Amino acid sequence: MENLSRRKALSLGVALGLVGAASPVSAWASTGSAAAAAAGPGPEWIWDDAADPLMVSMIKGGHVPAINSAWASWVNNNDPLPTGLPAEFTAYLRQVNRLPSWADPAKLKRAADFNRRKDTYLFMLYGLGSGIMSTVIPREAKSVYWSAGGADMQDRAAKTFTFGYDLAELGAFEPTGQFVVTANKTRVVHAAVRHLLPQSPHWRAVADETIPISAADILVTFHSLGTYVYRKLVDWKVPFPAADQEAFLHSWQVAISLLGVPDQHIPKTWAEAEAQSARVLTPILSPSKEGIALAEELLGLTAQIDLGVTRGFLNEFVRYVLSNEVGDWLGLKRDYAAAALVRTVWPAFILFREGLSPVMPSSFYVFDQFVRALAMLFLNKGSSGQTTPITIPTGNRAA
């Protein structure tokens, strides 16, 4: 049985382009320098010493509604810290509301420009690739489903999407950008969920961990986003110069740091990131009751924008970017005509967009409009292209 599971993980890893010699043994051993890794516990035993006790205090003290109200207008990186917050919470924000000392402004600026130039592929890969992959990461799927956000998946998807959207914005890390604020809010929400979710009997009944969202869990999510997208762009032969690759990685390194992952556990190169992903992401991918339900909700949301694109198209695009194995796990019905369209037109779509072919695919505008509509759907339920409010939960999903 163990060998069968390993063969499945290997075959799926090959399909996703994420696997070398996958082995969950000593999964985090090569992250960062050997000396740094040996200096403390592995990321699976690290949560957030700064934010976690703070949010226990805020939740038990009944301060969360006031915080959510006070920080609603705190959007841009150069906005002053909101007034009306508990003094302890303000002191915490003063401590974390800055870029890490090693952040490189030139690389972050180049990453933002790269994101702008490749936003079509990023929207599709983050939305229909990473978004659906998250439903077959068991810990993530179960935590999302049983947290308060799982009860309103369109709102939850909007808040997840805004994290990637703000990261991809021009000037995301500059004073007029929004990503530093978005990351700080997300980090606090993670801390709240760490306190609340273990109180859910539904989550405890299915979880294989006692405290959710460890540094290791955040790194797994990074691999399902940044590392996965990097590999797909390379495999699709999208022009991706070394300087752009380095900048794209750096933006994710800064993002992970802002979420509280210790620097020594953040991959230093794409080669290291892919090797780590092969050990900690690929072998754990599998279906769950919660993940199947979430995938159906997410694909149901994207079906709202239709534009003549059928649910069969969505199912087949997911299969195209993730694998038929994942599609089968999630029960995605086959549409072989749509499969032929996706597998034929998408590569031609990339070639034409990149100026590598003078022939415009007949379905070019359908693809292009669909990508834009997909982006707007998740930006505050399609009603705003500016920001999606991030709020701290005070409870879990009831059932």
mmCIF file of C-alpha atoms in Angstrom:
data_model
loop_
_atom_site.group_PDB
_atom_site.id
_atom_site.type_symbol
_atom_site.label_atom_id
_atom_site.label_comp_id
_atom_site.label_asym_id
_atom_site.label_seq_id
_atom_site.Cartn_x
_atom_site.Cartn_y
_atom_site.Cartn_z
ATOM 1 C CA MET A 1 0.000 0.000 0.000
ATOM 2 C CA GLU A 2 2.846 2.364 0.890
ATOM 3 C CA ASN A 3 4.565 1.651 -2.422
ATOM 4 C CA LEU A 4 1.301 2.258 -4.300
ATOM 5 C CA SER A 5 0.842 5.615 -2.575
ATOM 6 C CA ARG A 6 4.407 6.536 -3.400
ATOM 7 C CA ARG A 7 3.937 5.606 -7.069
ATOM 8 C CA LYS A 8 0.801 7.775 -7.201
ATOM 9 C CA ALA A 9 2.689 10.680 -5.660
ATOM 10 C CA LEU A 10 5.493 10.267 -8.162
ATOM 11 C CA SER A 11 3.134 10.085 -11.145
ATOM 12 C CA LEU A 12 1.235 13.152 -9.969
ATOM 13 C CA GLY A 13 4.459 15.015 -9.325
ATOM 14 C CA VAL A 14 5.628 14.305 -12.849
ATOM 15 C CA ALA A 15 2.301 15.576 -14.214
ATOM 16 C CA LEU A 16 2.605 18.798 -12.213
ATOM 17 C CA GLY A 17 6.273 19.218 -13.060
ATOM 18 C CA LEU A 18 7.131 19.428 -9.365
ATOM 19 C CA VAL A 19 8.867 16.180 -8.582
ATOM 20 C CA GLY A 20 12.393 14.928 -8.726
ATOM 21 C CA ALA A 21 13.011 12.130 -6.265
ATOM 22 C CA ALA A 22 10.100 12.711 -3.917
ATOM 23 C CA SER A 23 10.633 11.565 -0.354
ATOM 24 C CA PRO A 24 8.844 12.947 2.694
ATOM 25 C CA VAL A 25 11.708 11.782 4.912
ATOM 26 C CA SER A 26 13.707 14.725 6.304
ATOM 27 C CA ALA A 27 11.448 16.930 4.235
ATOM 28 C CA TRP A 28 12.769 20.262 5.420
ATOM 29 C CA ALA A 29 16.420 19.312 5.847
ATOM 30 C CA SER A 30 17.824 21.228 2.888
ATOM 31 C CA THR A 31 15.905 24.463 3.445
ATOM 32 C CA GLY A 32 18.364 27.326 3.770
ATOM 33 C CA SER A 33 21.843 26.674 5.041
ATOM 34 C CA ALA A 34 22.555 23.506 6.999
ATOM 35 C CA ALA A 35 23.727 25.591 9.954
ATOM 36 C CA ALA A 36 20.533 27.652 9.991
ATOM 37 C CA ALA A 37 18.337 24.576 9.718
ATOM 38 C CA ALA A 38 20.152 22.961 12.616
ATOM 39 C CA ALA A 39 19.801 26.063 14.773
ATOM 40 C CA GLY A 40 16.161 25.510 15.679
ATOM 41 C CA PRO A 41 13.027 23.392 15.197
ATOM 42 C CA GLY A 42 11.720 22.513 11.777
ATOM 43 C CA PRO A 43 8.941 24.705 10.354
ATOM 44 C CA GLU A 44 6.308 22.069 11.135
ATOM 45 C CA TRP A 45 6.878 22.983 14.812
ATOM 46 C CA ILE A 46 6.854 26.746 14.320
ATOM 47 C CA TRP A 47 3.743 28.907 14.479
ATOM 48 C CA ASP A 48 3.865 32.652 15.288
ATOM 49 C CA ASP A 49 5.286 33.726 18.637
ATOM 50 C CA ALA A 50 4.462 37.374 17.971
ATOM 51 C CA ALA A 51 0.915 37.219 16.579
ATOM 52 C CA ASP A 52 -0.516 34.099 18.261
ATOM 53 C CA PRO A 53 -0.595 35.226 21.926
ATOM 54 C CA LEU A 54 -1.735 38.670 20.817
ATOM 55 C CA MET A 55 -4.783 37.295 19.031
ATOM 56 C CA VAL A 56 -5.698 35.011 21.926
ATOM 57 C CA SER A 57 -5.793 38.158 24.059
ATOM 58 C CA MET A 58 -7.763 40.140 21.447
ATOM 59 C CA ILE A 59 -10.364 37.395 20.947
ATOM 60 C CA LYS A 60 -10.828 36.640 24.647
ATOM 61 C CA GLY A 61 -11.038 40.367 25.390
ATOM 62 C CA GLY A 62 -13.774 40.888 22.800
ATOM 63 C CA HIS A 63 -11.672 43.381 20.817
ATOM 64 C CA VAL A 64 -12.008 41.833 17.347
ATOM 65 C CA PRO A 65 -15.117 43.738 16.154
ATOM 66 C CA ALA A 66 -13.454 47.045 17.068
ATOM 67 C CA ILE A 67 -10.245 46.035 15.273
ATOM 68 C CA ASN A 68 -12.154 45.037 12.125
ATOM 69 C CA SER A 69 -13.964 48.369 12.149
ATOM 70 C CA ALA A 70 -10.824 50.405 12.862
ATOM 71 C CA TRP A 71 -8.618 48.848 10.202
ATOM 72 C CA ALA A 72 -11.211 48.835 7.387
ATOM 73 C CA SER A 73 -9.734 52.066 5.997
ATOM 74 C CA TRP A 74 -6.126 50.880 6.470
ATOM 75 C CA VAL A 75 -5.349 49.824 2.895
ATOM 76 C CA ASN A 76 -2.199 51.360 1.438
ATOM 77 C CA ASN A 77 1.284 50.672 2.753
ATOM 78 C CA ASN A 78 1.811 54.356 3.594
ATOM 79 C CA ASP A 79 -1.490 54.747 5.420
ATOM 80 C CA PRO A 80 -1.019 55.646 9.080
ATOM 81 C CA LEU A 81 -1.846 52.877 11.513
ATOM 82 C CA PRO A 82 -5.549 52.991 12.322
ATOM 83 C CA THR A 83 -6.751 54.753 15.426
ATOM 84 C CA GLY A 84 -9.090 53.125 17.882
ATOM 85 C CA LEU A 85 -7.069 49.919 18.227
ATOM 86 C CA PRO A 86 -6.090 48.373 21.564
ATOM 87 C CA ALA A 87 -2.643 49.637 22.567
ATOM 88 C CA GLU A 88 -1.211 46.109 22.530
ATOM 89 C CA PHE A 89 -2.408 45.578 18.962
ATOM 90 C CA THR A 90 -1.005 48.914 17.782
ATOM 91 C CA ALA A 91 2.373 48.066 19.343
ATOM 92 C CA TYR A 92 2.403 44.770 17.442
ATOM 93 C CA LEU A 93 1.636 46.483 14.121
ATOM 94 C CA ARG A 94 4.435 49.002 14.697
ATOM 95 C CA GLN A 95 6.794 46.069 15.105
ATOM 96 C CA VAL A 96 5.820 44.159 11.937
ATOM 97 C CA ASN A 97 4.593 46.846 9.537
ATOM 98 C CA ARG A 98 7.791 47.032 7.515
ATOM 99 C CA LEU A 99 9.695 45.085 4.882
ATOM 100 C CA PRO A 100 12.457 42.723 6.027
ATOM 101 C CA SER A 101 15.892 44.344 6.064
ATOM 102 C CA TRP A 102 17.060 42.131 3.188
ATOM 103 C CA ALA A 103 14.246 43.133 0.804
ATOM 104 C CA ASP A 104 15.665 44.394 -2.502
ATOM 105 C CA PRO A 105 13.589 47.295 -3.933
ATOM 106 C CA ALA A 106 14.991 46.804 -7.432
ATOM 107 C CA LYS A 107 14.005 43.131 -7.506
ATOM 108 C CA LEU A 108 10.564 43.880 -6.084
ATOM 109 C CA LYS A 109 10.021 46.531 -8.746
ATOM 110 C CA ARG A 110 11.100 44.126 -11.482
ATOM 111 C CA ALA A 111 8.808 41.423 -10.067
ATOM 112 C CA ALA A 112 5.868 43.820 -10.192
ATOM 113 C CA ASP A 113 6.611 44.636 -13.819
ATOM 114 C CA PHE A 114 6.910 40.929 -14.638
ATOM 115 C CA ASN A 115 3.568 40.249 -12.940
ATOM 116 C CA ARG A 116 1.978 42.999 -15.038
ATOM 117 C CA ARG A 117 3.399 41.572 -18.264
ATOM 118 C CA LYS A 118 2.329 38.005 -17.492
ATOM 119 C CA ASP A 119 -0.916 38.678 -15.628
ATOM 120 C CA THR A 120 -3.001 36.593 -18.055
ATOM 121 C CA TYR A 121 -1.135 33.405 -17.199
ATOM 122 C CA LEU A 122 -0.896 34.308 -13.513
ATOM 123 C CA PHE A 123 -4.662 34.779 -13.174
ATOM 124 C CA MET A 124 -5.345 31.404 -14.760
ATOM 125 C CA LEU A 125 -2.642 29.556 -12.848
ATOM 126 C CA TYR A 126 -3.406 31.125 -9.487
ATOM 127 C CA GLY A 127 -7.178 30.866 -9.974
ATOM 128 C CA LEU A 128 -7.717 27.502 -11.675
ATOM 129 C CA GLY A 129 -4.363 25.891 -10.884
ATOM 130 C CA SER A 130 -3.285 26.859 -7.370
ATOM 131 C CA GLY A 131 -6.843 27.564 -6.239
ATOM 132 C CA ILE A 132 -8.048 24.075 -7.088
ATOM 133 C CA MET A 133 -4.765 22.461 -5.978
ATOM 134 C CA SER A 134 -5.463 23.851 -2.507
ATOM 135 C CA THR A 135 -8.513 21.576 -2.343
ATOM 136 C CA VAL A 136 -6.306 18.487 -2.617
ATOM 137 C CA ILE A 137 -3.893 19.665 0.088
ATOM 138 C CA PRO A 138 -5.707 17.891 2.942
ATOM 139 C CA ARG A 139 -4.653 20.113 5.847
ATOM 140 C CA GLU A 140 -5.399 23.296 3.930
ATOM 141 C CA ALA A 141 -8.752 22.035 2.632
ATOM 142 C CA LYS A 142 -9.914 20.915 6.077
ATOM 143 C CA SER A 143 -8.753 24.126 7.769
ATOM 144 C CA VAL A 144 -10.453 26.306 5.162
ATOM 145 C CA TYR A 145 -13.671 24.296 5.153
ATOM 146 C CA TRP A 146 -14.169 24.269 8.934
ATOM 147 C CA SER A 147 -13.033 27.846 9.587
ATOM 148 C CA ALA A 148 -15.517 30.706 9.438
ATOM 149 C CA GLY A 149 -14.451 31.516 5.875
ATOM 150 C CA GLY A 150 -15.465 28.093 4.635
ATOM 151 C CA ALA A 151 -19.131 28.960 5.067
ATOM 152 C CA ASP A 152 -18.920 31.676 2.363
ATOM 153 C CA MET A 153 -16.523 30.464 -0.288
ATOM 154 C CA GLN A 154 -16.977 33.407 -2.641
ATOM 155 C CA ASP A 155 -15.941 35.786 0.121
ATOM 156 C CA ARG A 156 -13.139 33.418 1.164
ATOM 157 C CA ALA A 157 -11.933 33.132 -2.430
ATOM 158 C CA ALA A 158 -12.036 36.907 -2.798
ATOM 159 C CA LYS A 159 -9.838 37.354 0.249
ATOM 160 C CA THR A 160 -7.413 34.690 -0.925
ATOM 161 C CA PHE A 161 -7.316 36.192 -4.397
ATOM 162 C CA THR A 162 -6.631 39.697 -3.092
ATOM 163 C CA PHE A 163 -3.440 38.401 -1.443
ATOM 164 C CA GLY A 164 -2.075 37.302 -4.819
ATOM 165 C CA TYR A 165 -3.549 40.311 -6.617
ATOM 166 C CA ASP A 166 -1.954 42.822 -4.233
ATOM 167 C CA LEU A 167 1.340 40.921 -4.526
ATOM 168 C CA ALA A 168 1.159 41.176 -8.324
ATOM 169 C CA GLU A 169 0.260 44.879 -8.427
ATOM 170 C CA LEU A 170 2.722 47.451 -9.741
ATOM 171 C CA GLY A 171 4.325 49.041 -6.698
ATOM 172 C CA ALA A 172 2.959 46.310 -4.415
ATOM 173 C CA PHE A 173 5.716 46.857 -1.849
ATOM 174 C CA GLU A 174 6.066 50.603 -2.350
ATOM 175 C CA PRO A 175 4.381 53.207 -0.117
ATOM 176 C CA THR A 176 1.370 53.547 -2.434
ATOM 177 C CA GLY A 177 0.981 49.768 -2.832
ATOM 178 C CA GLN A 178 -1.133 47.545 -0.616
ATOM 179 C CA PHE A 179 0.706 44.290 -0.123
ATOM 180 C CA VAL A 180 2.461 44.995 3.178
ATOM 181 C CA VAL A 181 -0.911 45.857 4.741
ATOM 182 C CA THR A 182 -2.575 42.835 3.125
ATOM 183 C CA ALA A 183 0.155 40.528 4.457
ATOM 184 C CA ASN A 184 -0.066 41.993 7.959
ATOM 185 C CA LYS A 185 -3.836 41.502 8.030
ATOM 186 C CA THR A 186 -3.489 37.952 6.698
ATOM 187 C CA ARG A 187 -0.890 37.102 9.341
ATOM 188 C CA VAL A 188 -3.262 38.265 12.092
ATOM 189 C CA VAL A 189 -6.128 36.238 10.598
ATOM 190 C CA HIS A 190 -3.881 33.148 10.597
ATOM 191 C CA ALA A 191 -3.160 33.733 14.282
ATOM 192 C CA ALA A 192 -6.870 34.034 15.047
ATOM 193 C CA VAL A 193 -7.616 30.803 13.189
ATOM 194 C CA ARG A 194 -4.872 28.990 15.119
ATOM 195 C CA HIS A 195 -6.722 29.850 18.311
ATOM 196 C CA LEU A 196 -10.261 29.264 17.052
ATOM 197 C CA LEU A 197 -10.057 26.173 14.851
ATOM 198 C CA PRO A 198 -8.863 23.753 17.559
ATOM 199 C CA GLN A 199 -12.118 24.596 19.363
ATOM 200 C CA SER A 200 -14.126 23.147 16.437
ATOM 201 C CA PRO A 201 -15.183 19.521 17.050
ATOM 202 C CA HIS A 202 -15.712 19.140 13.297
ATOM 203 C CA TRP A 203 -12.116 20.148 12.522
ATOM 204 C CA ARG A 204 -10.657 18.066 15.349
ATOM 205 C CA ALA A 205 -12.510 15.006 14.036
ATOM 206 C CA VAL A 206 -10.716 15.152 10.658
ATOM 207 C CA ALA A 207 -7.422 16.971 11.370
ATOM 208 C CA ASP A 208 -4.049 15.266 11.727
ATOM 209 C CA GLU A 209 -2.576 18.273 13.561
ATOM 210 C CA THR A 210 -3.498 19.979 16.819
ATOM 211 C CA ILE A 211 -2.686 23.538 15.735
ATOM 212 C CA PRO A 212 -3.251 24.624 12.105
ATOM 213 C CA ILE A 213 -1.195 26.886 9.832
ATOM 214 C CA SER A 214 2.346 26.133 10.944
ATOM 215 C CA ALA A 215 5.268 27.681 9.098
ATOM 216 C CA ALA A 216 5.481 24.374 7.223
ATOM 217 C CA ASP A 217 1.831 24.703 6.147
ATOM 218 C CA ILE A 218 2.513 28.225 4.862
ATOM 219 C CA LEU A 219 5.513 26.962 2.910
ATOM 220 C CA VAL A 220 3.403 24.181 1.376
ATOM 221 C CA THR A 221 0.912 26.846 0.288
ATOM 222 C CA PHE A 222 3.770 28.873 -1.197
ATOM 223 C CA HIS A 223 4.821 25.866 -3.245
ATOM 224 C CA SER A 224 1.256 25.412 -4.505
ATOM 225 C CA LEU A 225 1.385 29.041 -5.634
ATOM 226 C CA GLY A 226 4.816 30.473 -6.425
ATOM 227 C CA THR A 227 6.758 27.278 -7.117
ATOM 228 C CA TYR A 228 3.917 25.746 -9.117
ATOM 229 C CA VAL A 229 3.459 28.887 -11.239
ATOM 230 C CA TYR A 230 7.210 29.194 -11.826
ATOM 231 C CA ARG A 231 7.378 25.616 -13.130
ATOM 232 C CA LYS A 232 4.308 26.019 -15.347
ATOM 233 C CA LEU A 233 5.663 29.188 -16.964
ATOM 234 C CA VAL A 234 8.940 27.415 -17.678
ATOM 235 C CA ASP A 235 7.171 24.320 -19.039
ATOM 236 C CA TRP A 236 4.890 26.449 -21.221
ATOM 237 C CA LYS A 237 8.016 28.170 -22.597
ATOM 238 C CA VAL A 238 6.734 31.604 -21.650
ATOM 239 C CA PRO A 239 9.719 33.975 -22.026
ATOM 240 C CA PHE A 240 11.132 34.103 -18.501
ATOM 241 C CA PRO A 241 14.642 35.612 -18.307
ATOM 242 C CA ALA A 242 16.828 34.748 -15.334
ATOM 243 C CA ALA A 243 16.460 38.244 -13.866
ATOM 244 C CA ASP A 244 12.664 37.937 -13.961
ATOM 245 C CA GLN A 245 12.838 34.503 -12.364
ATOM 246 C CA GLU A 246 15.010 35.832 -9.557
ATOM 247 C CA ALA A 247 12.732 38.834 -9.024
ATOM 248 C CA PHE A 248 9.591 36.671 -8.998
ATOM 249 C CA LEU A 249 11.144 34.438 -6.342
ATOM 250 C CA HIS A 250 12.271 37.430 -4.299
ATOM 251 C CA SER A 251 8.749 38.848 -4.176
ATOM 252 C CA TRP A 252 7.535 35.527 -2.778
ATOM 253 C CA GLN A 253 10.422 35.358 -0.303
ATOM 254 C CA VAL A 254 9.408 38.761 1.053
ATOM 255 C CA ALA A 255 5.735 37.718 1.103
ATOM 256 C CA ILE A 256 6.470 34.577 3.113
ATOM 257 C CA SER A 257 8.613 36.562 5.538
ATOM 258 C CA LEU A 258 5.794 39.067 6.070
ATOM 259 C CA LEU A 259 3.544 36.134 6.999
ATOM 260 C CA GLY A 260 5.912 35.245 9.825
ATOM 261 C CA VAL A 261 7.931 32.346 8.363
ATOM 262 C CA PRO A 262 11.481 32.502 9.803
ATOM 263 C CA ASP A 263 14.036 33.535 7.205
ATOM 264 C CA GLN A 264 16.149 30.392 7.602
ATOM 265 C CA HIS A 265 13.277 28.247 6.301
ATOM 266 C CA ILE A 266 12.558 30.312 3.182
ATOM 267 C CA PRO A 267 14.001 28.725 -0.017
ATOM 268 C CA LYS A 268 16.909 30.723 -1.393
ATOM 269 C CA THR A 269 16.698 29.582 -5.041
ATOM 270 C CA TRP A 270 14.119 28.089 -7.390
ATOM 271 C CA ALA A 271 16.119 24.869 -7.455
ATOM 272 C CA GLU A 272 15.827 24.662 -3.682
ATOM 273 C CA ALA A 273 12.138 25.574 -3.809
ATOM 274 C CA GLU A 274 11.396 22.857 -6.367
ATOM 275 C CA ALA A 275 13.360 20.259 -4.416
ATOM 276 C CA GLN A 276 11.486 21.183 -1.251
ATOM 277 C CA SER A 277 8.148 21.137 -3.080
ATOM 278 C CA ALA A 278 8.869 17.633 -4.352
ATOM 279 C CA ARG A 279 9.294 16.479 -0.768
ATOM 280 C CA VAL A 280 6.570 18.370 1.086
ATOM 281 C CA LEU A 281 3.806 19.118 -1.436
ATOM 282 C CA THR A 282 3.630 16.398 -4.075
ATOM 283 C CA PRO A 283 3.527 13.387 -1.704
ATOM 284 C CA ILE A 284 0.677 14.803 0.401
ATOM 285 C CA LEU A 285 -1.752 15.687 -2.411
ATOM 286 C CA SER A 286 -4.918 13.648 -2.019
ATOM 287 C CA PRO A 287 -8.692 14.092 -1.987
ATOM 288 C CA SER A 288 -10.806 14.702 1.094
ATOM 289 C CA LYS A 289 -14.516 15.178 1.695
ATOM 290 C CA GLU A 290 -13.901 18.833 2.533
ATOM 291 C CA GLY A 291 -11.634 19.403 -0.462
ATOM 292 C CA ILE A 292 -14.111 17.907 -2.927
ATOM 293 C CA ALA A 293 -16.853 20.159 -1.558
ATOM 294 C CA LEU A 294 -14.616 23.234 -1.768
ATOM 295 C CA ALA A 295 -13.563 22.462 -5.340
ATOM 296 C CA GLU A 296 -17.193 22.159 -6.404
ATOM 297 C CA GLU A 297 -18.006 25.495 -4.765
ATOM 298 C CA LEU A 298 -15.025 27.230 -6.363
ATOM 299 C CA LEU A 299 -15.754 25.885 -9.833
ATOM 300 C CA GLY A 300 -19.397 26.795 -9.362
ATOM 301 C CA LEU A 301 -18.327 30.374 -8.671
ATOM 302 C CA THR A 302 -16.229 30.616 -11.810
ATOM 303 C CA ALA A 303 -19.133 29.207 -13.822
ATOM 304 C CA GLN A 304 -21.036 32.400 -12.961
ATOM 305 C CA ILE A 305 -18.983 34.379 -15.454
ATOM 306 C CA ASP A 306 -19.717 31.959 -18.329
ATOM 307 C CA LEU A 307 -19.032 34.208 -21.382
ATOM 308 C CA GLY A 308 -19.980 31.216 -23.469
ATOM 309 C CA VAL A 309 -17.446 29.065 -21.643
ATOM 310 C CA THR A 310 -19.032 25.900 -20.289
ATOM 311 C CA ARG A 311 -18.428 24.110 -17.021
ATOM 312 C CA GLY A 312 -16.860 21.418 -19.155
ATOM 313 C CA PHE A 313 -14.229 23.939 -20.229
ATOM 314 C CA LEU A 314 -13.455 24.737 -16.584
ATOM 315 C CA ASN A 315 -13.183 21.074 -15.695
ATOM 316 C CA GLU A 316 -10.850 20.391 -18.588
ATOM 317 C CA PHE A 317 -8.684 23.429 -17.917
ATOM 318 C CA VAL A 318 -8.231 22.209 -14.349
ATOM 319 C CA ARG A 319 -7.271 18.794 -15.677
ATOM 320 C CA TYR A 320 -4.873 20.470 -18.126
ATOM 321 C CA VAL A 321 -3.025 22.495 -15.472
ATOM 322 C CA LEU A 322 -3.179 19.961 -12.627
ATOM 323 C CA SER A 323 -3.552 16.466 -14.153
ATOM 324 C CA ASN A 324 -6.325 13.984 -14.884
ATOM 325 C CA GLU A 325 -5.553 12.317 -11.565
ATOM 326 C CA VAL A 326 -6.565 15.442 -9.649
ATOM 327 C CA GLY A 327 -9.597 15.814 -11.911
ATOM 328 C CA ASP A 328 -10.661 12.257 -11.116
ATOM 329 C CA TRP A 329 -10.168 12.801 -7.377
ATOM 330 C CA LEU A 330 -12.496 15.793 -7.523
ATOM 331 C CA GLY A 331 -15.054 14.043 -9.727
ATOM 332 C CA LEU A 332 -14.739 16.572 -12.568
ATOM 333 C CA LYS A 333 -16.872 15.317 -15.443
ATOM 334 C CA ARG A 334 -15.069 14.892 -18.744
ATOM 335 C CA ASP A 335 -15.815 17.069 -21.768
ATOM 336 C CA TYR A 336 -13.586 15.755 -24.531
ATOM 337 C CA ALA A 337 -14.487 18.518 -26.988
ATOM 338 C CA ALA A 338 -13.487 21.131 -24.395
ATOM 339 C CA ALA A 339 -10.341 19.125 -23.617
ATOM 340 C CA ALA A 340 -9.319 19.250 -27.281
ATOM 341 C CA LEU A 341 -10.007 23.015 -27.364
ATOM 342 C CA VAL A 342 -7.922 23.704 -24.262
ATOM 343 C CA ARG A 343 -4.995 21.519 -25.272
ATOM 344 C CA THR A 344 -4.932 22.927 -28.798
ATOM 345 C CA VAL A 345 -5.801 26.583 -28.344
ATOM 346 C CA TRP A 346 -4.048 27.406 -25.064
ATOM 347 C CA PRO A 347 -0.502 26.767 -26.379
ATOM 348 C CA ALA A 348 -1.372 28.766 -29.510
ATOM 349 C CA PHE A 349 -2.838 31.505 -27.309
ATOM 350 C CA ILE A 350 0.479 31.770 -25.438
ATOM 351 C CA LEU A 351 2.516 31.882 -28.653
ATOM 352 C CA PHE A 352 0.351 34.658 -30.087
ATOM 353 C CA ARG A 353 0.331 36.730 -26.895
ATOM 354 C CA GLU A 354 4.106 36.458 -26.643
ATOM 355 C CA GLY A 355 4.621 37.530 -30.247
ATOM 356 C CA LEU A 356 6.076 34.136 -31.118
ATOM 357 C CA SER A 357 3.388 33.370 -33.698
ATOM 358 C CA PRO A 358 1.571 35.682 -36.149
ATOM 359 C CA VAL A 359 -1.497 33.428 -36.111
ATOM 360 C CA MET A 360 -4.204 34.481 -33.675
ATOM 361 C CA PRO A 361 -6.208 31.471 -32.400
ATOM 362 C CA SER A 362 -9.875 31.602 -33.326
ATOM 363 C CA SER A 363 -10.862 31.500 -29.641
ATOM 364 C CA PHE A 364 -8.350 34.170 -28.563
ATOM 365 C CA TYR A 365 -10.909 36.692 -27.337
ATOM 366 C CA VAL A 366 -12.921 34.093 -25.454
ATOM 367 C CA PHE A 367 -9.810 33.104 -23.519
ATOM 368 C CA ASP A 368 -8.731 36.699 -22.963
ATOM 369 C CA GLN A 369 -12.120 37.909 -21.750
ATOM 370 C CA PHE A 370 -12.531 34.861 -19.556
ATOM 371 C CA VAL A 371 -9.245 35.578 -17.763
ATOM 372 C CA ARG A 372 -10.277 39.187 -17.062
ATOM 373 C CA ALA A 373 -13.702 38.147 -15.834
ATOM 374 C CA LEU A 374 -12.148 35.485 -13.608
ATOM 375 C CA ALA A 375 -9.960 38.131 -11.993
ATOM 376 C CA MET A 376 -12.821 40.513 -11.328
ATOM 377 C CA LEU A 377 -15.090 37.785 -9.966
ATOM 378 C CA PHE A 378 -12.767 37.216 -7.036
ATOM 379 C CA LEU A 379 -12.045 40.877 -6.375
ATOM 380 C CA ASN A 380 -14.651 41.604 -3.715
ATOM 381 C CA LYS A 381 -17.230 39.389 -5.429
ATOM 382 C CA GLY A 382 -16.730 41.274 -8.682
ATOM 383 C CA SER A 383 -17.828 44.612 -7.234
ATOM 384 C CA SER A 384 -14.436 46.230 -6.712
ATOM 385 C CA GLY A 385 -11.117 46.246 -8.484
ATOM 386 C CA GLN A 386 -9.422 48.086 -5.654
ATOM 387 C CA THR A 387 -9.369 45.974 -2.527
ATOM 388 C CA THR A 388 -11.161 43.164 -0.722
ATOM 389 C CA PRO A 389 -11.805 43.749 2.988
ATOM 390 C CA ILE A 390 -9.959 41.295 5.237
ATOM 391 C CA THR A 391 -11.646 40.699 8.576
ATOM 392 C CA ILE A 392 -10.616 38.730 11.650
ATOM 393 C CA PRO A 393 -12.981 35.860 12.480
ATOM 394 C CA THR A 394 -14.465 35.329 15.920
ATOM 395 C CA GLY A 395 -15.693 31.759 15.423
ATOM 396 C CA ASN A 396 -15.680 28.713 13.172
ATOM 397 C CA ARG A 397 -18.003 27.179 10.605
ATOM 398 C CA ALA A 398 -21.025 25.809 12.458
ATOM 399 C CA ALA A 399 -21.527 22.684 10.327
#
